[in-house]
Short mmCIF file of C-alpha atoms in Angstrom, two decimals:
data_model
loop_
_atom_site.label_atom_id
_atom_site.label_comp_id
_atom_site.label_asym_id
_atom_site.label_seq_id
_atom_site.Cartn_x
_atom_site.Cartn_y
_atom_site.Cartn_z
CA MET R 1 -69.14 250.49 185.91
CA GLU R 2 -67.34 253.48 187.34
CA SER R 3 -64.02 254.42 186.05
CA GLN R 4 -62.41 253.77 189.63
CA GLU R 5 -63.31 250.38 189.55
CA LYS R 6 -61.64 249.40 186.00
CA ARG R 7 -58.47 247.20 186.64
CA ILE R 8 -56.32 246.29 183.41
CA LEU R 9 -53.94 243.44 183.60
CA ILE R 10 -50.92 243.68 181.09
CA ILE R 11 -48.91 240.98 180.53
CA GLY R 12 -45.57 242.08 179.15
CA GLY R 13 -46.54 245.34 180.98
CA TYR R 14 -43.09 246.89 181.13
CA GLY R 15 -41.66 245.77 178.02
CA GLN R 16 -41.13 247.96 174.79
CA VAL R 17 -45.08 247.54 173.75
CA GLY R 18 -46.59 247.07 177.20
CA SER R 19 -45.11 250.36 178.65
CA ASN R 20 -46.35 252.13 175.52
CA ILE R 21 -49.71 250.71 175.96
CA ALA R 22 -49.66 251.64 179.93
CA ARG R 23 -49.09 254.95 179.03
CA LEU R 24 -51.49 255.61 176.65
CA ILE R 25 -54.23 254.48 178.94
CA ARG R 26 -52.92 256.18 182.08
CA LYS R 27 -52.95 259.36 179.63
CA ALA R 28 -56.56 258.65 178.67
CA ASP R 29 -57.58 257.99 182.26
CA LEU R 30 -55.98 258.57 185.60
CA THR R 31 -58.16 256.53 187.86
CA ILE R 32 -57.69 253.09 185.95
CA GLU R 33 -55.63 250.49 188.15
CA LEU R 34 -52.81 249.09 186.08
CA ILE R 35 -51.50 245.56 186.68
CA LEU R 36 -47.96 245.26 184.95
CA ALA R 37 -47.16 241.42 184.74
CA GLY R 38 -44.20 239.43 183.63
CA ARG R 39 -41.50 237.31 184.55
CA ASN R 40 -38.98 240.18 185.87
CA PRO R 41 -41.42 242.39 187.97
CA ARG R 42 -38.63 244.47 189.44
CA LYS R 43 -37.68 245.69 186.23
CA GLY R 44 -41.22 247.43 185.93
CA GLU R 45 -41.34 249.11 189.58
CA LEU R 46 -40.21 252.52 187.93
CA LEU R 47 -42.67 252.26 185.45
CA ALA R 48 -45.43 251.47 188.00
CA LYS R 49 -44.51 254.80 189.95
CA GLU R 50 -44.47 257.17 187.16
CA LEU R 51 -47.96 255.92 186.26
CA THR R 52 -49.34 255.77 189.75
CA HIS R 53 -52.22 253.24 190.78
CA ALA R 54 -50.23 250.79 189.49
CA GLU R 55 -48.14 247.43 190.54
CA THR R 56 -45.87 245.03 189.03
CA VAL R 57 -46.35 241.09 189.84
CA TYR R 58 -45.15 237.84 188.21
CA VAL R 59 -46.27 236.25 185.40
CA ASN R 60 -44.80 233.45 183.37
CA LEU R 61 -47.10 232.24 180.72
CA GLU R 62 -44.93 229.18 180.27
CA GLU R 63 -45.44 228.15 184.01
CA GLY R 64 -49.41 228.72 183.05
CA PHE R 65 -51.50 231.50 184.60
CA ASN R 66 -53.44 231.78 187.45
CA LEU R 67 -56.44 234.26 187.61
CA ASP R 68 -56.85 233.52 191.27
CA GLN R 69 -53.94 235.80 192.27
CA PHE R 70 -55.61 238.71 191.05
CA ARG R 71 -58.92 240.45 192.32
CA ASN R 72 -61.65 241.39 189.59
CA ILE R 73 -59.96 242.11 186.30
CA ASP R 74 -62.09 243.92 183.59
CA LEU R 75 -59.41 243.57 180.77
CA ILE R 76 -56.55 241.57 180.12
CA ILE R 77 -54.07 242.61 177.67
CA SER R 78 -51.31 240.50 176.31
CA ALA R 79 -48.22 242.43 174.96
CA LEU R 80 -46.20 239.24 174.12
CA GLY R 81 -47.10 236.07 172.57
CA ASP R 82 -49.49 233.78 174.16
CA HIS R 83 -49.19 230.79 171.78
CA SER R 84 -50.36 228.42 174.61
CA ASN R 85 -53.80 230.28 174.24
CA ILE R 86 -54.12 230.40 178.15
CA LEU R 87 -55.08 233.81 178.55
CA ARG R 88 -57.88 233.78 175.82
CA GLU R 89 -59.18 230.81 177.23
CA THR R 90 -59.16 232.04 180.99
CA ALA R 91 -60.75 235.24 179.73
CA ILE R 92 -63.69 233.68 178.19
CA LEU R 93 -64.10 231.12 180.94
CA ASN R 94 -64.25 234.05 183.48
CA ASP R 95 -66.31 236.69 181.68
CA ILE R 96 -62.96 239.01 181.11
CA ALA R 97 -62.30 241.11 178.32
CA CYS R 98 -59.15 240.28 176.19
CA ILE R 99 -56.99 241.60 173.70
CA THR R 100 -54.33 239.43 172.37
CA VAL R 101 -51.54 240.66 169.67
CA SER R 102 -49.54 237.76 168.44
CA GLU R 103 -51.54 235.09 166.93
CA LEU R 104 -51.03 234.09 163.37
CA ALA R 105 -54.38 232.73 161.16
CA ASP R 106 -53.87 229.06 162.11
CA GLU R 107 -53.48 229.86 165.67
CA ILE R 108 -57.23 231.00 166.40
CA SER R 109 -59.14 227.87 165.70
CA PRO R 110 -58.93 226.93 169.77
CA THR R 111 -60.61 230.14 170.93
CA THR R 112 -63.27 230.34 167.84
CA PHE R 113 -63.98 226.63 168.73
CA LEU R 114 -64.30 227.42 172.30
CA SER R 115 -66.48 230.53 171.57
CA LEU R 116 -69.03 228.24 169.92
CA HIS R 117 -69.61 226.04 172.99
CA LYS R 118 -69.26 228.86 175.69
CA THR R 119 -71.37 231.89 175.86
CA ILE R 120 -68.89 235.12 175.86
CA ALA R 121 -69.87 237.59 178.17
CA ALA R 122 -67.16 240.17 177.24
CA PRO R 123 -65.25 241.36 174.18
CA ILE R 124 -62.13 238.86 173.05
CA VAL R 125 -60.59 240.71 170.49
CA PHE R 126 -57.87 238.68 168.03
CA ALA R 127 -55.59 241.84 167.25
CA GLY R 128 -52.61 239.43 165.95
CA HIS R 129 -52.66 241.96 162.90
CA TRP R 130 -49.41 244.10 162.19
CA GLN R 131 -49.57 246.84 164.85
CA ALA R 132 -52.71 245.43 166.60
CA GLY R 133 -54.93 246.19 163.46
CA LEU R 134 -54.17 249.74 162.63
CA LEU R 135 -52.81 248.55 159.08
CA THR R 136 -56.20 246.82 158.57
CA ILE R 137 -58.14 249.62 159.94
CA ILE R 138 -56.77 252.15 157.89
CA VAL R 139 -57.13 249.78 154.65
CA LYS R 140 -60.94 249.90 155.69
CA GLN R 141 -61.13 253.72 155.51
CA LEU R 142 -59.03 253.78 152.06
CA ALA R 143 -61.48 251.21 150.53
CA THR R 144 -64.41 253.46 150.84
CA LYS R 145 -63.04 255.35 147.93
CA PHE R 146 -63.85 252.34 145.71
CA SER R 147 -66.81 250.45 144.29
CA HIS R 148 -64.87 247.19 143.56
CA ILE R 149 -61.31 246.13 144.77
CA SER R 150 -59.05 243.84 142.93
CA ARG R 151 -55.94 244.00 144.99
CA VAL R 152 -54.63 245.00 148.30
CA GLU R 153 -50.73 245.00 148.86
CA THR R 154 -49.53 245.82 151.90
CA ALA R 155 -46.31 245.97 153.98
CA GLY R 156 -44.53 247.10 157.13
CA LEU R 157 -41.30 248.25 157.30
CA TYR R 158 -38.86 247.68 160.25
CA ASP R 159 -35.54 249.81 160.52
CA GLU R 160 -32.96 248.13 162.50
CA LYS R 161 -32.60 251.18 164.45
CA ASP R 162 -35.63 250.99 166.14
CA PRO R 163 -35.34 250.27 169.90
CA VAL R 164 -37.83 247.63 169.73
CA GLY R 165 -35.42 245.25 167.51
CA PRO R 166 -34.87 242.03 169.62
CA LEU R 167 -38.88 241.53 170.22
CA VAL R 168 -39.37 242.11 166.48
CA THR R 169 -36.57 239.76 165.39
CA ASP R 170 -37.87 237.13 167.88
CA GLU R 171 -41.44 237.25 166.50
CA VAL R 172 -40.67 237.53 162.59
CA THR R 173 -38.34 234.46 163.09
CA GLY R 174 -41.84 232.70 163.62
CA PHE R 175 -43.81 234.79 161.23
CA VAL R 176 -41.61 234.68 158.24
CA GLY R 177 -41.58 231.05 157.15
CA ARG R 178 -45.18 229.70 155.99
CA ALA R 179 -47.75 232.98 154.92
CA LEU R 180 -50.97 233.00 153.98
CA ILE R 181 -51.89 235.06 151.07
CA ARG R 182 -55.02 235.25 148.41
CA GLN R 183 -53.87 235.41 144.89
CA ASP R 184 -56.63 235.07 142.08
CA GLY R 185 -59.46 234.34 144.50
CA LYS R 186 -57.44 231.45 146.09
CA TRP R 187 -56.19 231.00 149.57
CA LEU R 188 -52.76 229.83 149.57
CA HIS R 189 -50.10 229.04 152.30
CA VAL R 190 -46.84 229.65 150.89
CA GLU R 191 -43.17 229.93 151.80
CA SER R 192 -41.88 233.10 152.29
CA LYS R 193 -38.58 233.06 151.14
CA ALA R 194 -40.00 231.73 147.72
CA ASN R 195 -42.44 234.12 147.01
CA THR R 196 -40.97 237.98 147.81
CA ARG R 197 -41.90 240.85 145.90
CA LEU R 198 -39.90 243.79 145.45
CA ILE R 199 -41.29 246.97 146.93
CA ASP R 200 -40.84 250.70 146.25
CA LEU R 201 -39.82 252.84 148.98
CA TYR R 202 -40.47 256.45 150.19
CA ASP R 203 -37.05 257.47 149.19
CA GLY R 204 -36.90 255.83 145.71
CA SER R 205 -34.99 252.54 146.48
CA SER R 206 -36.56 249.37 146.63
CA ALA R 207 -36.31 246.36 149.37
CA VAL R 208 -37.55 242.70 149.34
CA GLY R 209 -40.98 242.15 151.22
CA TYR R 210 -41.64 238.35 152.46
CA PRO R 211 -44.90 237.62 152.85
CA MET R 212 -46.32 237.05 156.76
CA GLY R 213 -49.41 234.91 158.24
CA THR R 214 -50.76 238.01 160.28
CA LEU R 215 -54.59 238.41 160.35
CA ASP R 216 -54.49 241.68 158.11
CA VAL R 217 -55.11 239.04 154.89
CA PRO R 218 -58.32 237.54 155.82
CA SER R 219 -59.39 240.57 157.53
CA ILE R 220 -58.91 242.81 154.46
CA ALA R 221 -60.51 240.08 152.44
CA ALA R 222 -63.80 240.13 154.69
CA PHE R 223 -64.69 243.55 153.88
CA THR R 224 -63.02 244.13 150.46
CA GLY R 225 -63.62 240.71 148.69
CA ALA R 226 -60.40 241.48 146.72
CA GLY R 227 -59.03 238.36 145.15
CA ASN R 228 -55.35 239.47 145.45
CA ILE R 229 -54.40 240.26 149.23
CA ARG R 230 -50.92 239.78 150.98
CA PHE R 231 -48.90 241.27 153.69
CA ASP R 232 -44.95 241.67 153.71
CA PHE R 233 -42.39 242.42 156.07
CA ILE R 234 -39.48 244.57 154.90
CA VAL R 235 -36.14 245.58 156.54
CA GLY R 236 -34.79 248.55 155.46
CA ASP R 237 -34.23 252.53 156.53
CA SER R 238 -37.31 254.33 157.56
CA ILE R 239 -38.38 257.46 156.62
CA GLY R 240 -37.61 258.67 160.13
CA SER R 241 -34.06 257.52 159.85
CA GLY R 242 -33.47 258.89 156.22
CA LYS R 243 -34.50 262.43 157.68
CA GLY R 244 -31.77 262.20 160.52
CA LEU R 245 -34.36 261.67 163.09
CA GLU R 246 -35.30 258.57 165.27
CA ALA R 247 -36.33 255.38 163.37
CA SER R 248 -39.89 255.62 162.27
CA HIS R 249 -42.33 252.51 161.38
CA ASP R 250 -43.70 252.91 158.11
CA LEU R 251 -46.71 251.07 156.55
CA TYR R 252 -46.92 250.72 152.34
CA ILE R 253 -50.47 250.20 151.26
CA GLU R 254 -51.29 249.98 147.53
CA ILE R 255 -55.14 249.51 146.52
CA GLU R 256 -56.07 248.89 143.12
CA GLY R 257 -59.86 248.50 141.82
CA ILE R 258 -62.55 250.81 140.47
CA LEU R 259 -63.54 254.05 142.26
CA LEU R 260 -66.81 255.19 143.11
CA SER R 261 -66.35 257.35 140.24
CA GLY R 262 -66.06 254.41 137.69
CA ALA R 263 -62.45 255.24 137.06
CA LYS R 264 -59.99 252.25 137.22
CA LYS R 265 -57.29 253.58 139.72
CA LYS R 266 -54.39 252.56 142.06
CA PHE R 267 -53.59 254.35 145.01
CA ARG R 268 -50.51 254.37 147.08
CA THR R 269 -50.41 255.32 150.94
CA ILE R 270 -47.60 255.55 152.77
CA ILE R 271 -48.26 255.81 156.69
CA SER R 272 -45.19 256.60 159.27
CA GLY R 273 -45.13 256.41 163.11
CA SER R 274 -42.51 258.61 164.17
CA ARG R 275 -41.94 256.65 167.61
CA GLY R 276 -41.34 253.60 166.08
CA ASN R 277 -42.54 250.26 166.12
CA SER R 278 -43.70 249.59 169.85
CA HIS R 279 -45.30 252.69 170.12
CA PHE R 280 -47.41 252.05 166.69
CA THR R 281 -48.45 248.57 168.14
CA ALA R 282 -49.23 250.64 171.59
CA VAL R 283 -51.90 252.77 169.97
CA GLY R 284 -53.79 249.74 168.00
CA VAL R 285 -54.06 248.10 171.35
CA TYR R 286 -55.04 251.59 172.91
CA LEU R 287 -57.96 252.39 170.43
CA ILE R 288 -59.39 249.04 171.43
CA THR R 289 -59.04 249.34 175.05
CA GLU R 290 -60.55 253.11 174.80
CA LYS R 291 -63.88 251.15 172.88
CA ILE R 292 -63.84 248.37 175.23
CA LEU R 293 -63.74 250.39 178.60
CA GLY R 294 -65.60 253.20 176.93
CA LEU R 295 -62.59 255.78 177.62
CA LYS R 296 -62.68 259.32 176.38
CA GLY R 297 -66.36 259.72 175.72
CA GLN R 298 -66.46 256.11 173.89
CA SER R 299 -69.66 254.09 174.21
CA GLU R 300 -68.27 251.00 176.06
CA GLN R 301 -68.58 247.99 174.31
CA LYS R 302 -71.09 246.05 176.37
CA THR R 303 -71.67 243.01 174.26
CA GLY R 304 -69.40 239.91 174.55
CA GLY R 305 -68.16 237.79 171.54
CA LEU R 306 -65.28 237.58 169.33
CA TYR R 307 -64.07 240.53 167.51
CA LEU R 308 -61.39 241.97 165.46
CA PRO R 309 -59.63 245.69 165.42
CA GLU R 310 -61.85 246.67 162.46
CA THR R 311 -65.13 245.47 163.80
CA ILE R 312 -64.59 246.88 167.29
CA VAL R 313 -63.10 250.43 166.62
CA SER R 314 -65.46 252.44 164.73
CA GLU R 315 -63.37 255.36 163.52
CA ASP R 316 -64.73 257.67 160.85
CA ASN R 317 -61.73 259.12 159.98
CA ILE R 318 -58.80 256.77 161.53
CA ILE R 319 -56.09 258.50 159.60
CA LYS R 320 -57.26 261.75 160.96
CA ARG R 321 -57.14 260.25 164.66
CA LEU R 322 -53.93 258.73 164.21
CA SER R 323 -52.45 262.11 163.95
CA GLU R 324 -52.87 262.94 167.29
CA PHE R 325 -50.31 260.02 168.17
CA GLY R 326 -47.84 261.16 165.92
CA ILE R 327 -48.81 258.85 163.01
CA ASN R 328 -49.03 260.31 159.62
CA THR R 329 -50.06 259.89 156.22
CA ILE R 330 -46.79 260.78 154.47
CA GLU R 331 -48.02 259.91 150.76
CA ASP R 332 -51.30 259.52 149.15
CA ILE R 333 -50.93 258.97 145.29
CA GLY R 334 -53.82 258.15 142.74
#
């Protein structure tokens, strides 16, 4: 497949997350055609002009989705909620690669069952993890220090000064309610407000964390085997705000277990994205896109099937790679 033939449809393509995804793709490849879709396409015209080889179209998933209005699409990216599952189903039935970023653990079963009945010719990526999987991919790298892991506790801090505000507020309303956690080796669906935990922040203060049902928890369980795993959502002042800069998006990771050396340890790592929540998510989607289409010298993922971010993005040192995007390790304490 020649690069000039590649066409990417981004649903929500000119919103906070979608526009960041589009810019990252354009920076990596000048020839890919970008189709920015949403309910108010005129709002995306300036972005389309900025990107070049881009156009805006009307798509409202509440009214359905008709693939016939587009010619040859190589990849569908959903930068907003697809709770009707229509984009993944359309992609599977038409042999198109697809990345979706907002599904919860109990919303992936329709696609999973469909995949057991249909041959999937292109990659379908469940990226309903925090920041489209970046948190989990980072945990996967950090986990290589351990021979046995007993506990992984993670959290994402949202700063109310972050311009992505309304989007996060809307999504978290759905996420924070009933959460999937692993406790003492058992899978539990718990009420978030009744199962909070206090999380120590970078500046020495602490904040209340509310467990959420993102896909990070089952993903981390799959490759660590840890008996205690949870992801929490925090609202507070970010590291960026604390330094008098723009609001950052911060990830807090604690891993407890036995190191390769045999010593028992708890590692605490803080990752901070200086450009905020939407850029952080866009980087996660971009790295998946880079692998699916073979951008920037990557080998193209030609095998179809269901994927998770951590099973398709194969970075030996993801923490070092993320520094290219202004996402840095602030603290790493044993």
